Amino acid sequence: IHADIVAPYLVELTTEVQRERWLPGFVSGEILTAIGMTEPSGGSDLAALKTTAVRDGDAWVLNGSKTFITNGYSADLVVVAARTDPDAKRGRGISLFGVEAGMPGFSRGRKLDKVGQDE
């Protein structure tokens, strides 16, 4: 997930400031990343996404929850999918956000027992 899935998002979809902030730690292994798309109510159907993001001045406020996030329990940075346009049809109106552990409102649930994870 860290190298194969998140890396292209960070390289291709971030601003120069975000790349300077996240890529050095990403490459050195100082930060671990994850991607938050799956939701408790909708599974992996991104078109049914319920997590929302609303602009508040220069910032965005995200509301929602994710589940089954590989690396999620220990990730320092999670790329989160959220609906930014509630009027858009199905798979449209969805954006990705870099959410750092420790940001206001960020919390982790219990560690889930999943196939392939011993610890």
PDB file of C-alpha atoms in Angstrom:
ATOM      1  CA  ILE A   1       0.000   0.000   0.000  1.00  0.00           C
ATOM      2  CA  HIS A   2       2.692   2.464   1.071  1.00  0.00           C
ATOM      3  CA  ALA A   3       4.925   2.149  -2.008  1.00  0.00           C
ATOM      4  CA  ASP A   4       2.590   0.820  -4.690  1.00  0.00           C
ATOM      5  CA  ILE A   5      -0.686   2.631  -4.017  1.00  0.00           C
ATOM      6  CA  VAL A   6       0.057   5.824  -2.084  1.00  0.00           C
ATOM      7  CA  ALA A   7       3.294   6.822  -3.855  1.00  0.00           C
ATOM      8  CA  PRO A   8       1.654   7.751  -7.182  1.00  0.00           C
ATOM      9  CA  TYR A   9      -0.953   9.877  -5.390  1.00  0.00           C
ATOM     10  CA  LEU A  10       1.756  11.773  -3.509  1.00  0.00           C
ATOM     11  CA  VAL A  11       3.936  12.269  -6.578  1.00  0.00           C
ATOM     12  CA  GLU A  12       1.224  13.136  -9.093  1.00  0.00           C
ATOM     13  CA  LEU A  13      -1.613  14.782  -7.163  1.00  0.00           C
ATOM     14  CA  THR A  14       0.014  16.870  -4.442  1.00  0.00           C
ATOM     15  CA  THR A  15       1.246  20.437  -4.443  1.00  0.00           C
ATOM     16  CA  GLU A  16       4.950  21.276  -4.326  1.00  0.00           C
ATOM     17  CA  VAL A  17       4.577  22.239  -0.657  1.00  0.00           C
ATOM     18  CA  GLN A  18       2.928  18.890   0.165  1.00  0.00           C
ATOM     19  CA  ARG A  19       5.604  16.947  -1.719  1.00  0.00           C
ATOM     20  CA  GLU A  20       8.348  18.783   0.185  1.00  0.00           C
ATOM     21  CA  ARG A  21       6.553  18.036   3.451  1.00  0.00           C
ATOM     22  CA  TRP A  22       5.728  14.363   2.934  1.00  0.00           C
ATOM     23  CA  LEU A  23       8.037  12.770   0.347  1.00  0.00           C
ATOM     24  CA  PRO A  24      11.346  12.881   2.261  1.00  0.00           C
ATOM     25  CA  GLY A  25       9.849  10.996   5.219  1.00  0.00           C
ATOM     26  CA  PHE A  26       7.917   8.722   2.883  1.00  0.00           C
ATOM     27  CA  VAL A  27      11.100   7.685   1.051  1.00  0.00           C
ATOM     28  CA  SER A  28      13.262   7.373   4.182  1.00  0.00           C
ATOM     29  CA  GLY A  29      10.646   5.298   6.004  1.00  0.00           C
ATOM     30  CA  GLU A  30      10.196   7.896   8.735  1.00  0.00           C
ATOM     31  CA  ILE A  31       6.499   8.089   7.897  1.00  0.00           C
ATOM     32  CA  LEU A  32       4.158   5.246   7.007  1.00  0.00           C
ATOM     33  CA  THR A  33       1.176   5.881   4.762  1.00  0.00           C
ATOM     34  CA  ALA A  34      -2.234   4.342   4.180  1.00  0.00           C
ATOM     35  CA  ILE A  35      -5.277   4.987   2.032  1.00  0.00           C
ATOM     36  CA  GLY A  36      -8.755   5.432   3.511  1.00  0.00           C
ATOM     37  CA  MET A  37     -11.474   4.617   1.020  1.00  0.00           C
ATOM     38  CA  THR A  38     -13.474   1.723   2.468  1.00  0.00           C
ATOM     39  CA  GLU A  39     -16.374   2.716   4.721  1.00  0.00           C
ATOM     40  CA  PRO A  40     -18.246   0.688   7.327  1.00  0.00           C
ATOM     41  CA  SER A  41     -21.596   1.124   5.539  1.00  0.00           C
ATOM     42  CA  GLY A  42     -20.579   0.990   1.888  1.00  0.00           C
ATOM     43  CA  GLY A  43     -17.576  -1.264   1.716  1.00  0.00           C
ATOM     44  CA  SER A  44     -15.283  -0.440  -1.170  1.00  0.00           C
ATOM     45  CA  ASP A  45     -18.021   1.077  -3.363  1.00  0.00           C
ATOM     46  CA  LEU A  46     -16.565   4.575  -3.815  1.00  0.00           C
ATOM     47  CA  ALA A  47     -19.665   5.728  -5.644  1.00  0.00           C
ATOM     48  CA  ALA A  48     -21.603   5.245  -2.370  1.00  0.00           C
ATOM     49  CA  LEU A  49     -19.093   7.305  -0.369  1.00  0.00           C
ATOM     50  CA  LYS A  50     -20.606   8.987   2.699  1.00  0.00           C
ATOM     51  CA  THR A  51     -17.513  10.728   4.088  1.00  0.00           C
ATOM     52  CA  THR A  52     -17.791  14.423   3.261  1.00  0.00           C
ATOM     53  CA  ALA A  53     -15.382  17.326   2.980  1.00  0.00           C
ATOM     54  CA  VAL A  54     -16.634  20.902   3.247  1.00  0.00           C
ATOM     55  CA  ARG A  55     -14.515  23.982   2.694  1.00  0.00           C
ATOM     56  CA  ASP A  56     -14.145  26.206   5.762  1.00  0.00           C
ATOM     57  CA  GLY A  57     -12.189  29.288   4.732  1.00  0.00           C
ATOM     58  CA  ASP A  58      -8.782  28.078   3.541  1.00  0.00           C
ATOM     59  CA  ALA A  59      -9.223  24.649   5.137  1.00  0.00           C
ATOM     60  CA  TRP A  60     -11.393  21.585   4.623  1.00  0.00           C
ATOM     61  CA  VAL A  61     -13.440  19.827   7.308  1.00  0.00           C
ATOM     62  CA  LEU A  62     -13.835  16.088   6.798  1.00  0.00           C
ATOM     63  CA  ASN A  63     -16.629  14.099   8.430  1.00  0.00           C
ATOM     64  CA  GLY A  64     -16.956  10.343   8.212  1.00  0.00           C
ATOM     65  CA  SER A  65     -15.263   7.089   9.051  1.00  0.00           C
ATOM     66  CA  LYS A  66     -13.218   4.478   7.246  1.00  0.00           C
ATOM     67  CA  THR A  67     -12.537   0.814   7.930  1.00  0.00           C
ATOM     68  CA  PHE A  68     -10.207  -1.977   6.792  1.00  0.00           C
ATOM     69  CA  ILE A  69      -7.354   0.454   6.162  1.00  0.00           C
ATOM     70  CA  THR A  70      -4.126  -1.406   5.457  1.00  0.00           C
ATOM     71  CA  ASN A  71      -1.395   0.285   7.559  1.00  0.00           C
ATOM     72  CA  GLY A  72      -4.136   2.427   9.120  1.00  0.00           C
ATOM     73  CA  TYR A  73      -3.382   1.456  12.685  1.00  0.00           C
ATOM     74  CA  SER A  74       0.173   2.775  12.461  1.00  0.00           C
ATOM     75  CA  ALA A  75       0.059   5.233   9.553  1.00  0.00           C
ATOM     76  CA  ASP A  76       1.388   8.751   9.959  1.00  0.00           C
ATOM     77  CA  LEU A  77      -0.369   9.992   6.810  1.00  0.00           C
ATOM     78  CA  VAL A  78      -3.626   8.662   5.376  1.00  0.00           C
ATOM     79  CA  VAL A  79      -4.871   9.571   1.913  1.00  0.00           C
ATOM     80  CA  VAL A  80      -8.629   9.870   2.500  1.00  0.00           C
ATOM     81  CA  ALA A  81     -11.381   9.830  -0.124  1.00  0.00           C
ATOM     82  CA  ALA A  82     -14.249  12.210   0.637  1.00  0.00           C
ATOM     83  CA  ARG A  83     -17.245  13.597  -1.206  1.00  0.00           C
ATOM     84  CA  THR A  84     -16.743  17.290  -1.969  1.00  0.00           C
ATOM     85  CA  ASP A  85     -19.778  17.791  -4.200  1.00  0.00           C
ATOM     86  CA  PRO A  86     -22.973  16.314  -2.741  1.00  0.00           C
ATOM     87  CA  ASP A  87     -24.903  17.069  -5.949  1.00  0.00           C
ATOM     88  CA  ALA A  88     -22.543  15.152  -8.230  1.00  0.00           C
ATOM     89  CA  LYS A  89     -23.771  11.832  -9.574  1.00  0.00           C
ATOM     90  CA  ARG A  90     -22.368   8.571  -8.216  1.00  0.00           C
ATOM     91  CA  GLY A  91     -18.577   8.478  -8.674  1.00  0.00           C
ATOM     92  CA  ARG A  92     -18.179  12.188  -9.398  1.00  0.00           C
ATOM     93  CA  GLY A  93     -17.481  14.898  -6.821  1.00  0.00           C
ATOM     94  CA  ILE A  94     -14.913  12.878  -4.843  1.00  0.00           C
ATOM     95  CA  SER A  95     -11.541  14.276  -3.775  1.00  0.00           C
ATOM     96  CA  LEU A  96      -8.495  12.915  -1.968  1.00  0.00           C
ATOM     97  CA  PHE A  97      -7.056  14.533   1.166  1.00  0.00           C
ATOM     98  CA  GLY A  98      -3.783  14.009   3.000  1.00  0.00           C
ATOM     99  CA  VAL A  99      -4.722  13.564   6.660  1.00  0.00           C
ATOM    100  CA  GLU A 100      -1.875  13.435   9.156  1.00  0.00           C
ATOM    101  CA  ALA A 101      -2.112  11.506  12.408  1.00  0.00           C
ATOM    102  CA  GLY A 102      -2.575  14.025  15.186  1.00  0.00           C
ATOM    103  CA  MET A 103      -4.655  16.467  13.161  1.00  0.00           C
ATOM    104  CA  PRO A 104      -7.747  17.685  15.046  1.00  0.00           C
ATOM    105  CA  GLY A 105     -10.504  15.093  14.782  1.00  0.00           C
ATOM    106  CA  PHE A 106      -8.213  12.280  13.607  1.00  0.00           C
ATOM    107  CA  SER A 107      -8.706   9.122  15.649  1.00  0.00           C
ATOM    108  CA  ARG A 108      -8.087   5.423  15.256  1.00  0.00           C
ATOM    109  CA  GLY A 109     -10.435   2.628  16.136  1.00  0.00           C
ATOM    110  CA  ARG A 110      -9.334  -0.729  17.418  1.00  0.00           C
ATOM    111  CA  LYS A 111      -6.876  -2.796  15.408  1.00  0.00           C
ATOM    112  CA  LEU A 112      -8.847  -5.255  13.284  1.00  0.00           C
ATOM    113  CA  ASP A 113      -7.823  -8.870  12.832  1.00  0.00           C
ATOM    114  CA  LYS A 114      -7.438  -9.287   9.072  1.00  0.00           C
ATOM    115  CA  VAL A 115      -6.137 -12.106   6.914  1.00  0.00           C
ATOM    116  CA  GLY A 116      -2.383 -11.865   6.483  1.00  0.00           C
ATOM    117  CA  GLN A 117      -1.703  -9.698   9.528  1.00  0.00           C
ATOM    118  CA  ASP A 118      -0.201 -11.525  12.475  1.00  0.00           C
ATOM    119  CA  GLU A 119       0.454  -8.507  14.679  1.00  0.00           C
TER     120      GLU A 119
END
